Short mmCIF file of C-alpha atoms in Angstrom, two decimals:
data_model
loop_
_atom_site.label_atom_id
_atom_site.label_comp_id
_atom_site.label_asym_id
_atom_site.label_seq_id
_atom_site.Cartn_x
_atom_site.Cartn_y
_atom_site.Cartn_z
CA MET A 1 -15.75 39.74 19.15
CA GLU A 2 -15.79 43.47 19.64
CA PRO A 3 -18.15 45.24 17.20
CA ASP A 4 -17.06 47.87 14.72
CA LEU A 5 -18.92 49.75 11.99
CA PHE A 6 -18.27 47.09 9.35
CA THR A 7 -19.05 44.12 11.61
CA ALA A 8 -22.31 45.72 12.73
CA ALA A 9 -23.31 46.40 9.13
CA ALA A 10 -22.54 42.81 8.11
CA GLU A 11 -24.54 41.38 11.02
CA ASP A 12 -27.47 43.67 10.20
CA ARG A 13 -27.39 42.46 6.59
CA GLN A 14 -27.35 38.82 7.70
CA GLU A 15 -30.36 39.39 9.97
CA LYS A 16 -32.35 40.97 7.12
CA ASP A 17 -31.24 38.41 4.53
CA PRO A 18 -29.96 35.17 6.12
CA THR A 19 -29.14 33.69 2.70
CA ALA A 20 -26.42 36.34 2.30
CA SER A 21 -24.21 34.09 4.42
CA PRO A 22 -22.89 30.70 3.28
CA LEU A 23 -24.87 27.68 4.47
CA ALA A 24 -21.96 26.57 6.66
CA VAL A 25 -22.13 29.92 8.50
CA ARG A 26 -25.92 29.93 8.80
CA MET A 27 -25.94 26.42 10.26
CA ARG A 28 -23.36 27.10 12.93
CA PRO A 29 -24.67 25.82 16.28
CA ARG A 30 -25.97 28.50 18.64
CA THR A 31 -25.49 26.38 21.77
CA LEU A 32 -23.19 23.55 22.78
CA ASP A 33 -26.17 21.18 22.67
CA GLU A 34 -26.46 21.80 18.90
CA VAL A 35 -22.83 20.84 18.26
CA VAL A 36 -22.45 17.55 16.36
CA GLY A 37 -19.68 15.18 17.34
CA GLN A 38 -16.98 15.91 19.94
CA GLN A 39 -19.19 14.59 22.72
CA HIS A 40 -16.08 13.66 24.70
CA LEU A 41 -15.46 17.42 25.08
CA LEU A 42 -19.02 18.42 25.93
CA LYS A 43 -19.75 16.50 29.11
CA PRO A 44 -21.13 18.40 32.13
CA GLY A 45 -18.35 20.29 33.87
CA SER A 46 -16.07 20.17 30.83
CA PRO A 47 -13.79 23.16 30.13
CA LEU A 48 -15.99 24.25 27.21
CA ARG A 49 -19.16 24.23 29.30
CA ARG A 50 -17.34 26.17 31.99
CA LEU A 51 -16.34 28.76 29.41
CA VAL A 52 -19.96 29.44 28.51
CA GLY A 53 -20.81 29.98 32.15
CA GLU A 54 -22.43 26.66 33.04
CA SER A 55 -20.38 26.53 36.24
CA ALA A 56 -18.97 29.11 38.58
CA GLY A 57 -15.71 30.94 38.04
CA GLY A 58 -13.73 32.27 40.96
CA PRO A 59 -10.55 30.49 42.05
CA ALA A 60 -11.56 27.46 39.97
CA GLY A 61 -12.55 29.45 36.91
CA PRO A 62 -12.25 28.00 33.40
CA SER A 63 -8.76 27.47 32.04
CA SER A 64 -7.42 28.55 28.69
CA VAL A 65 -7.78 25.83 26.08
CA ILE A 66 -6.05 24.79 22.87
CA LEU A 67 -8.34 23.09 20.33
CA TRP A 68 -6.44 20.69 18.09
CA GLY A 69 -8.06 18.87 15.21
CA PRO A 70 -8.38 18.53 11.43
CA PRO A 71 -10.19 21.19 9.38
CA GLY A 72 -13.97 21.16 9.62
CA THR A 73 -14.22 19.41 12.99
CA GLY A 74 -15.67 22.39 14.83
CA LYS A 75 -12.84 24.46 16.30
CA THR A 76 -14.18 27.80 15.04
CA THR A 77 -17.73 26.66 15.72
CA LEU A 78 -16.96 25.99 19.37
CA ALA A 79 -15.39 29.43 19.71
CA TYR A 80 -18.46 30.95 18.02
CA VAL A 81 -20.77 29.18 20.48
CA VAL A 82 -18.73 30.53 23.37
CA SER A 83 -18.94 34.03 21.90
CA LYS A 84 -22.74 33.82 21.69
CA ALA A 85 -23.39 32.04 24.96
CA THR A 86 -20.97 33.73 27.34
CA ASN A 87 -21.51 37.05 29.04
CA LYS A 88 -17.80 37.71 28.75
CA ARG A 89 -16.15 40.14 26.37
CA PHE A 90 -15.18 38.15 23.26
CA VAL A 91 -12.30 39.09 20.93
CA GLU A 92 -11.19 37.16 17.85
CA LEU A 93 -7.76 37.26 16.18
CA SER A 94 -6.27 35.24 13.36
CA ALA A 95 -2.59 34.36 13.53
CA ILE A 96 -2.48 34.83 9.75
CA THR A 97 -3.02 38.59 10.00
CA ALA A 98 -2.34 39.50 13.64
CA GLY A 99 1.00 40.10 15.34
CA VAL A 100 2.44 41.07 18.71
CA LYS A 101 1.01 44.61 18.39
CA GLU A 102 -2.55 43.31 18.03
CA VAL A 103 -2.09 40.80 20.85
CA ARG A 104 -0.82 43.49 23.23
CA ALA A 105 -3.74 45.74 22.30
CA VAL A 106 -6.20 42.97 23.17
CA ILE A 107 -4.45 42.29 26.46
CA GLU A 108 -4.45 45.97 27.40
CA GLY A 109 -8.14 46.19 26.53
CA ALA A 110 -8.81 43.11 28.63
CA ARG A 111 -7.06 44.60 31.66
CA ARG A 112 -9.07 47.82 31.32
CA ALA A 113 -12.33 45.89 30.98
CA THR A 114 -11.56 43.79 34.04
CA GLY A 115 -10.42 46.72 36.18
CA GLY A 116 -13.03 49.24 35.09
CA PHE A 117 -16.13 47.10 34.51
CA GLY A 118 -15.34 43.68 36.01
CA LYS A 119 -15.79 42.19 32.54
CA GLU A 120 -13.69 39.12 31.70
CA THR A 121 -12.29 38.65 28.21
CA VAL A 122 -12.20 35.53 26.05
CA LEU A 123 -9.61 35.69 23.24
CA PHE A 124 -10.10 33.33 20.33
CA LEU A 125 -6.86 32.94 18.36
CA ASP A 126 -7.25 30.96 15.15
CA GLU A 127 -4.30 29.09 13.59
CA ILE A 128 -2.00 29.67 16.54
CA HIS A 129 0.62 27.42 14.92
CA ARG A 130 1.34 30.29 12.53
CA PHE A 131 2.55 32.46 15.40
CA SER A 132 6.31 32.60 15.95
CA LYS A 133 7.83 31.82 19.35
CA ALA A 134 8.08 35.54 20.13
CA GLN A 135 4.44 36.09 19.20
CA GLN A 136 3.34 33.18 21.37
CA ASP A 137 5.53 34.47 24.23
CA SER A 138 3.51 37.72 24.18
CA LEU A 139 0.43 35.73 25.29
CA LEU A 140 2.03 34.22 28.39
CA PRO A 141 1.50 37.01 30.97
CA ALA A 142 -2.16 37.40 30.00
CA VAL A 143 -2.84 33.67 30.18
CA GLU A 144 -0.85 33.13 33.39
CA ASN A 145 -2.53 36.04 35.20
CA ARG A 146 -5.91 35.23 33.64
CA TRP A 147 -6.28 38.68 32.12
CA VAL A 148 -7.74 36.74 29.20
CA THR A 149 -9.11 33.25 28.79
CA LEU A 150 -7.49 31.96 25.62
CA ILE A 151 -9.18 29.68 23.12
CA ALA A 152 -6.54 28.79 20.54
CA ALA A 153 -7.22 26.65 17.48
CA THR A 154 -4.68 24.66 15.45
CA THR A 155 -4.66 21.95 12.81
CA GLU A 156 -1.04 21.04 13.59
CA ASN A 157 0.33 19.00 16.46
CA PRO A 158 0.65 21.56 19.29
CA TYR A 159 3.56 19.67 20.81
CA PHE A 160 5.53 20.78 17.76
CA SER A 161 3.85 24.10 16.97
CA VAL A 162 3.00 25.65 20.36
CA ILE A 163 5.65 26.69 22.90
CA SER A 164 5.87 24.57 26.05
CA PRO A 165 5.11 27.40 28.53
CA LEU A 166 1.83 28.14 26.75
CA LEU A 167 0.94 24.46 26.55
CA SER A 168 1.57 24.01 30.29
CA ARG A 169 -0.79 26.91 31.08
CA SER A 170 -3.62 25.59 28.90
CA LEU A 171 -5.77 22.50 28.55
CA LEU A 172 -5.21 20.65 25.29
CA LEU A 173 -8.50 19.42 23.82
CA THR A 174 -8.29 17.08 20.81
CA LEU A 175 -11.12 17.16 18.28
CA GLU A 176 -11.82 13.99 16.31
CA PRO A 177 -12.89 13.84 12.65
CA LEU A 178 -16.67 13.80 12.42
CA THR A 179 -18.25 10.42 11.71
CA ASP A 180 -20.63 9.79 8.82
CA ASP A 181 -23.50 9.69 11.34
CA ASP A 182 -22.45 13.11 12.69
CA LEU A 183 -22.38 14.60 9.20
CA ARG A 184 -25.61 12.86 8.18
CA GLY A 185 -27.42 14.49 11.08
CA LEU A 186 -25.93 17.86 10.15
CA LEU A 187 -27.02 17.51 6.51
CA HIS A 188 -30.56 16.54 7.50
CA ARG A 189 -30.76 19.55 9.80
CA ALA A 190 -29.47 21.87 7.05
CA LEU A 191 -32.04 20.53 4.58
CA ALA A 192 -34.97 21.17 6.88
CA ASP A 193 -33.97 24.07 9.15
CA GLU A 194 -35.30 27.59 8.60
CA ARG A 195 -31.72 28.84 8.69
CA GLY A 196 -30.80 26.31 6.04
CA LEU A 197 -32.58 25.14 2.90
CA LYS A 198 -36.07 25.11 4.46
CA GLY A 199 -37.10 21.85 2.81
CA ALA A 200 -36.64 23.22 -0.71
CA VAL A 201 -34.76 20.10 -1.84
CA THR A 202 -34.37 16.46 -0.84
CA LEU A 203 -31.24 14.33 -0.75
CA PRO A 204 -31.56 10.73 -2.01
CA GLU A 205 -29.54 8.03 -0.29
CA ASP A 206 -27.02 7.52 -3.10
CA THR A 207 -26.34 11.25 -3.36
CA GLU A 208 -26.02 11.51 0.40
CA GLY A 209 -23.49 8.67 0.44
CA HIS A 210 -21.35 10.38 -2.18
CA LEU A 211 -21.62 13.68 -0.33
CA LEU A 212 -20.37 12.01 2.86
CA ARG A 213 -17.41 10.57 0.95
CA ILE A 214 -16.58 13.99 -0.47
CA ALA A 215 -16.76 15.55 2.99
CA GLY A 216 -14.19 13.21 4.53
CA GLY A 217 -15.24 14.14 8.07
CA ASP A 218 -15.23 17.89 7.33
CA ALA A 219 -18.53 19.59 8.23
CA ARG A 220 -17.71 22.79 6.37
CA ARG A 221 -16.92 20.87 3.19
CA ALA A 222 -20.15 18.86 3.49
CA LEU A 223 -22.34 21.95 3.87
CA THR A 224 -20.53 23.84 1.12
CA ALA A 225 -21.04 20.96 -1.33
CA LEU A 226 -24.69 20.59 -0.26
CA GLU A 227 -25.37 24.28 -0.83
CA ALA A 228 -23.76 24.24 -4.27
CA ALA A 229 -25.61 21.09 -5.35
CA ALA A 230 -28.93 22.40 -3.99
CA GLY A 231 -28.48 25.62 -5.95
CA ALA A 232 -27.73 23.67 -9.13
CA ALA A 233 -30.79 21.45 -8.65
CA LEU A 234 -33.10 24.42 -8.06
CA ASP A 235 -31.70 26.17 -11.14
CA LYS A 236 -32.79 23.11 -13.14
CA GLY A 237 -36.26 23.28 -11.59
CA GLU A 238 -35.63 20.08 -9.61
CA THR A 239 -36.49 19.48 -5.96
CA GLU A 240 -34.25 16.43 -5.60
CA ILE A 241 -30.45 16.61 -5.65
CA GLY A 242 -29.50 13.83 -8.03
CA LEU A 243 -26.11 12.11 -7.96
CA GLN A 244 -25.25 13.50 -11.40
CA THR A 245 -26.08 17.03 -10.23
CA LEU A 246 -23.81 16.64 -7.22
CA GLU A 247 -21.01 15.22 -9.41
CA GLU A 248 -21.30 18.09 -11.88
CA THR A 249 -21.31 20.63 -9.08
CA VAL A 250 -18.27 19.39 -7.18
CA ASP A 251 -16.50 17.88 -10.22
CA ARG A 252 -15.85 14.56 -8.50
CA ALA A 253 -17.20 11.27 -9.81
CA ALA A 254 -18.86 8.90 -7.37
CA VAL A 255 -16.48 6.05 -6.61
CA THR A 256 -18.17 2.94 -5.24
CA TYR A 257 -16.63 2.45 -1.83
CA ASP A 258 -18.34 1.44 1.41
CA ARG A 259 -16.01 2.02 4.34
CA ASP A 260 -18.00 -0.47 6.41
CA GLY A 261 -18.61 -3.08 3.70
CA ASP A 262 -16.97 -5.28 1.09
CA GLN A 263 -15.41 -2.42 -0.86
CA HIS A 264 -13.40 -1.41 2.21
CA TYR A 265 -11.70 -4.80 2.27
CA ASP A 266 -11.65 -5.37 -1.50
CA VAL A 267 -9.85 -2.12 -2.30
CA ALA A 268 -7.44 -2.53 0.63
CA SER A 269 -6.68 -6.06 -0.60
CA ALA A 270 -6.13 -4.79 -4.14
CA LEU A 271 -3.73 -2.13 -2.85
CA ILE A 272 -1.58 -4.68 -1.03
CA LYS A 273 -1.65 -7.19 -3.87
CA SER A 274 -0.63 -4.48 -6.35
CA ILE A 275 2.31 -3.56 -4.11
CA ARG A 276 3.21 -7.26 -3.82
CA GLY A 277 3.07 -7.52 -7.62
CA SER A 278 5.28 -4.41 -8.01
CA ASP A 279 2.62 -2.58 -10.07
CA VAL A 280 3.19 0.92 -8.75
CA ASP A 281 0.51 2.49 -10.96
CA ALA A 282 -2.23 0.10 -9.86
CA ALA A 283 -1.17 0.57 -6.23
CA LEU A 284 -1.48 4.34 -6.58
CA HIS A 285 -4.92 3.95 -8.15
CA TYR A 286 -6.22 1.95 -5.21
CA LEU A 287 -4.56 4.32 -2.76
CA ALA A 288 -6.30 7.24 -4.48
CA ARG A 289 -9.66 5.44 -4.23
CA MET A 290 -9.21 4.94 -0.50
CA ILE A 291 -8.18 8.56 0.03
CA ASP A 292 -11.03 9.88 -2.11
CA ALA A 293 -13.53 7.79 -0.14
CA GLY A 294 -12.36 9.30 3.13
CA GLU A 295 -10.68 6.15 4.43
CA ASP A 296 -8.93 6.53 7.77
CA PRO A 297 -5.29 7.28 6.82
CA ARG A 298 -4.11 5.35 9.87
CA PHE A 299 -5.77 2.21 8.47
CA ILE A 300 -3.92 2.63 5.18
CA ALA A 301 -0.63 3.23 7.01
CA ARG A 302 -1.12 0.06 9.08
CA ARG A 303 -1.64 -1.99 5.92
CA LEU A 304 1.56 -0.57 4.44
CA MET A 305 3.55 -1.51 7.55
CA ILE A 306 2.26 -5.08 7.33
CA SER A 307 3.12 -5.22 3.63
CA ALA A 308 6.68 -4.07 4.32
CA SER A 309 7.35 -7.14 6.47
CA GLU A 310 5.06 -9.64 4.76
CA ASP A 311 6.07 -9.07 1.15
CA ILE A 312 9.43 -7.24 1.19
CA GLY A 313 11.23 -8.15 4.38
CA LEU A 314 15.00 -8.24 4.14
CA ALA A 315 15.01 -7.85 0.36
CA ASP A 316 14.87 -4.13 1.23
CA PRO A 317 15.54 -3.54 4.95
CA ASN A 318 14.55 0.13 4.48
CA ALA A 319 10.97 -0.76 3.55
CA LEU A 320 9.70 -1.21 7.10
CA PRO A 321 11.36 1.99 8.44
CA ILE A 322 9.78 3.89 5.53
CA ALA A 323 6.34 2.46 6.31
CA VAL A 324 6.69 3.13 10.04
CA ALA A 325 7.85 6.70 9.38
CA ALA A 326 4.84 7.19 7.08
CA ALA A 327 2.48 5.95 9.81
CA GLN A 328 4.00 8.34 12.33
CA ALA A 329 3.78 11.25 9.90
CA VAL A 330 0.17 10.44 9.03
CA ALA A 331 -0.76 10.43 12.73
CA MET A 332 0.74 13.89 13.16
CA ILE A 333 -0.47 15.70 10.04
CA GLY A 334 -3.71 14.03 8.86
CA PHE A 335 -5.40 14.70 5.54
CA PRO A 336 -4.99 16.33 3.08
CA GLU A 337 -1.19 16.41 3.46
CA ALA A 338 -1.08 12.77 4.61
CA ALA A 339 -1.92 11.77 1.03
CA LEU A 340 1.60 12.80 0.01
CA THR A 341 3.17 10.67 2.73
CA LEU A 342 1.05 7.63 1.87
CA SER A 343 1.97 8.05 -1.81
CA HIS A 344 5.65 8.24 -0.87
CA ALA A 345 5.47 4.98 1.10
CA THR A 346 3.30 3.17 -1.47
CA ILE A 347 5.70 3.95 -4.31
CA ALA A 348 8.73 2.87 -2.26
CA LEU A 349 7.09 -0.43 -1.30
CA ALA A 350 5.76 -1.20 -4.77
CA LEU A 351 9.17 -0.71 -6.40
CA ALA A 352 11.17 -2.51 -3.68
CA PRO A 353 12.52 -6.02 -4.33
CA LYS A 354 10.20 -8.61 -2.83
CA SER A 355 10.70 -11.49 -0.41
CA ASN A 356 8.24 -13.35 1.78
CA ALA A 357 11.02 -15.33 3.46
CA ALA A 358 10.41 -13.68 6.85
CA THR A 359 6.70 -14.48 6.53
CA THR A 360 7.20 -18.14 5.66
CA ALA A 361 9.92 -18.50 8.31
CA ILE A 362 7.74 -17.48 11.25
CA GLY A 363 4.83 -19.43 9.73
CA ALA A 364 6.90 -22.63 9.64
CA ALA A 365 8.17 -22.10 13.19
CA MET A 366 4.63 -21.52 14.48
CA GLU A 367 3.38 -24.62 12.63
CA ASP A 368 6.01 -26.81 14.33
CA LEU A 369 5.05 -25.32 17.67
CA ARG A 370 1.39 -26.20 17.06
CA LYS A 371 2.50 -29.78 16.29
CA GLY A 372 4.12 -29.98 19.73
CA LEU A 373 7.71 -29.66 18.51
CA ALA A 374 9.21 -27.68 21.37
CA GLY A 375 10.93 -29.39 24.26
CA PRO A 376 13.06 -27.96 27.05
CA VAL A 377 15.67 -25.26 26.53
CA PRO A 378 19.14 -26.89 26.41
CA ALA A 379 20.71 -26.77 29.88
CA HIS A 380 23.76 -24.76 28.79
CA LEU A 381 21.49 -21.97 27.50
CA ARG A 382 19.45 -21.61 30.67
CA ASP A 383 19.78 -18.72 33.09
CA GLY A 384 22.73 -19.23 35.40
CA HIS A 385 22.65 -16.00 37.38
CA TYR A 386 20.67 -17.11 40.40
CA LYS A 387 21.91 -19.07 43.41
CA GLY A 388 21.73 -22.80 42.88
CA ALA A 389 21.63 -22.64 39.08
CA ALA A 390 25.02 -24.30 38.78
CA LYS A 391 23.87 -27.26 40.87
CA LEU A 392 21.08 -27.77 38.35
CA GLY A 393 23.58 -27.71 35.50
CA HIS A 394 22.23 -24.44 34.11
CA ALA A 395 24.61 -22.40 31.95
CA GLN A 396 27.32 -25.03 32.40
CA GLY A 397 29.40 -25.58 29.29
CA TYR A 398 28.05 -22.52 27.51
CA VAL A 399 30.58 -21.10 25.03
CA TYR A 400 30.63 -17.28 24.80
CA PRO A 401 30.82 -16.45 21.05
CA HIS A 402 32.68 -13.17 21.62
CA ASP A 403 35.60 -15.13 23.04
CA LEU A 404 36.17 -16.82 19.67
CA SER A 405 38.01 -15.27 16.75
CA GLU A 406 35.16 -15.86 14.29
CA GLY A 407 32.51 -14.71 16.76
CA ILE A 408 30.41 -17.85 16.37
CA ALA A 409 30.23 -20.85 18.72
CA ALA A 410 29.36 -24.27 17.35
CA GLN A 411 27.01 -25.42 20.09
CA GLN A 412 23.38 -26.53 20.15
CA TYR A 413 20.94 -23.66 20.50
CA ALA A 414 17.58 -25.20 19.54
CA PRO A 415 15.70 -27.78 21.61
CA ASP A 416 16.32 -31.40 20.58
CA ALA A 417 12.95 -31.66 18.84
CA ILE A 418 13.86 -29.05 16.21
CA LYS A 419 17.65 -28.93 16.30
CA ASP A 420 17.94 -29.69 12.58
CA ARG A 421 15.03 -27.54 11.40
CA GLU A 422 15.70 -24.66 8.97
CA TYR A 423 12.89 -22.12 8.94
CA TYR A 424 14.47 -19.18 7.15
CA THR A 425 15.05 -19.69 3.42
CA PRO A 426 16.27 -16.35 2.08
CA THR A 427 15.87 -15.29 -1.52
CA ARG A 428 18.55 -13.71 -3.68
CA HIS A 429 16.36 -10.65 -4.27
CA GLY A 430 17.82 -7.24 -3.51
CA ALA A 431 19.60 -6.85 -0.20
CA GLU A 432 18.49 -10.30 0.98
CA ALA A 433 21.25 -11.85 -1.12
CA ARG A 434 23.76 -10.92 1.57
CA TYR A 435 21.55 -12.55 4.20
CA ALA A 436 21.48 -15.71 2.08
CA ASP A 437 25.27 -15.79 2.14
CA ALA A 438 25.29 -15.12 5.88
CA VAL A 439 22.82 -17.93 6.58
CA GLU A 440 24.85 -20.41 4.55
CA TRP A 441 28.08 -19.42 6.30
CA THR A 442 26.68 -19.48 9.85
CA ARG A 443 24.88 -22.80 9.45
CA THR A 444 28.09 -24.36 8.16
CA HIS A 445 30.11 -23.02 11.08
CA LEU A 446 27.48 -24.13 13.58
CA GLY A 447 27.95 -27.64 12.28
CA ARG A 448 24.28 -27.91 11.36
CA LYS A 449 23.14 -30.82 9.23
CA ARG A 450 21.39 -29.77 6.03
CA THR A 451 17.79 -31.00 5.77
#
């Protein structure tokens, strides 16, 4: 970024007293090799390595990029690494405070630097989703003509928040939430590094586990909590960050939950069984435990979709669309906002009337199939569109239901082996009552024998 009097003074202060900056700032990687996670974006020849000058420019110079990912996954860090490693002019803007005027000033400065000194400009624009269409339009000429190389960061789906012309002129790079192993390595580095805590405190395994749960894949949150807990421990004259100290510092109790162990499955099971039992309060408790532990929201959404069909079914035909919509929303927005969507779906499913009739129906049909009850498709139901089908008797005698006044044709549909089987036994719960009436009426008009 271009220096000014205040920036220079702040940097001078940080050099003289590194602890004046937050731990998350002090531990920012200085090179791409120090970046944790996002290895899919850091391979040799990748756009980010090209931006820091690891490969030639010219006609195949680095493209503008849009970094999309949840908070704390390294978007600003990657831009910071580029600013330190590149020999290009680096300018930073935030869409929260900047507007078209500031963008045009940067572009004009970039053109002067290129024409007068042959110096290329990298523009880092944070939170680009906050820019209006007109503000984003102002970037197009500079990006298209490569007056600037744009690095834009966003936490929102760029297909909804970034205009198509800008997307088509940039490479979209998706950042993934950091894994526990990524964060663990970062914490260990911060504990020992001269820029960090310099070995002043240690982090026991139980405290580390809780800290990872608090972080939820967010490096900035992990380092901020570590710094606060370390300060509290040192104030007490302790060199070990105890679990109680961490809890007191961040005001969050340690909830036993192992995302890779029994608790992962036990709490997920309790969530679904609470929904099945219509206990909305218990369901919300288990949902909160999963969210607090940093569970993958997509996993929770998948369980809710299964519950909608397994335990509710046609008793509330809206249950599955609600669960599917929640899963789609979760995939687009992520945490923390996804918690609201998961709560919405959990409440709707817990309070919906229940029926497992669809579950037992397919189970019974599959069981008969495993017993060998299948047999050939009745000849009148077979495909009759190809040449020679009629000679084989296919589709002969088939009655077209739409030709009948009641819209139902009393003919055999099932193979002989199961022609009298009844798999679907609807309940009278909620909306399924009308399906129960429909089943009774259709089976009567099909001339089916009751088993």
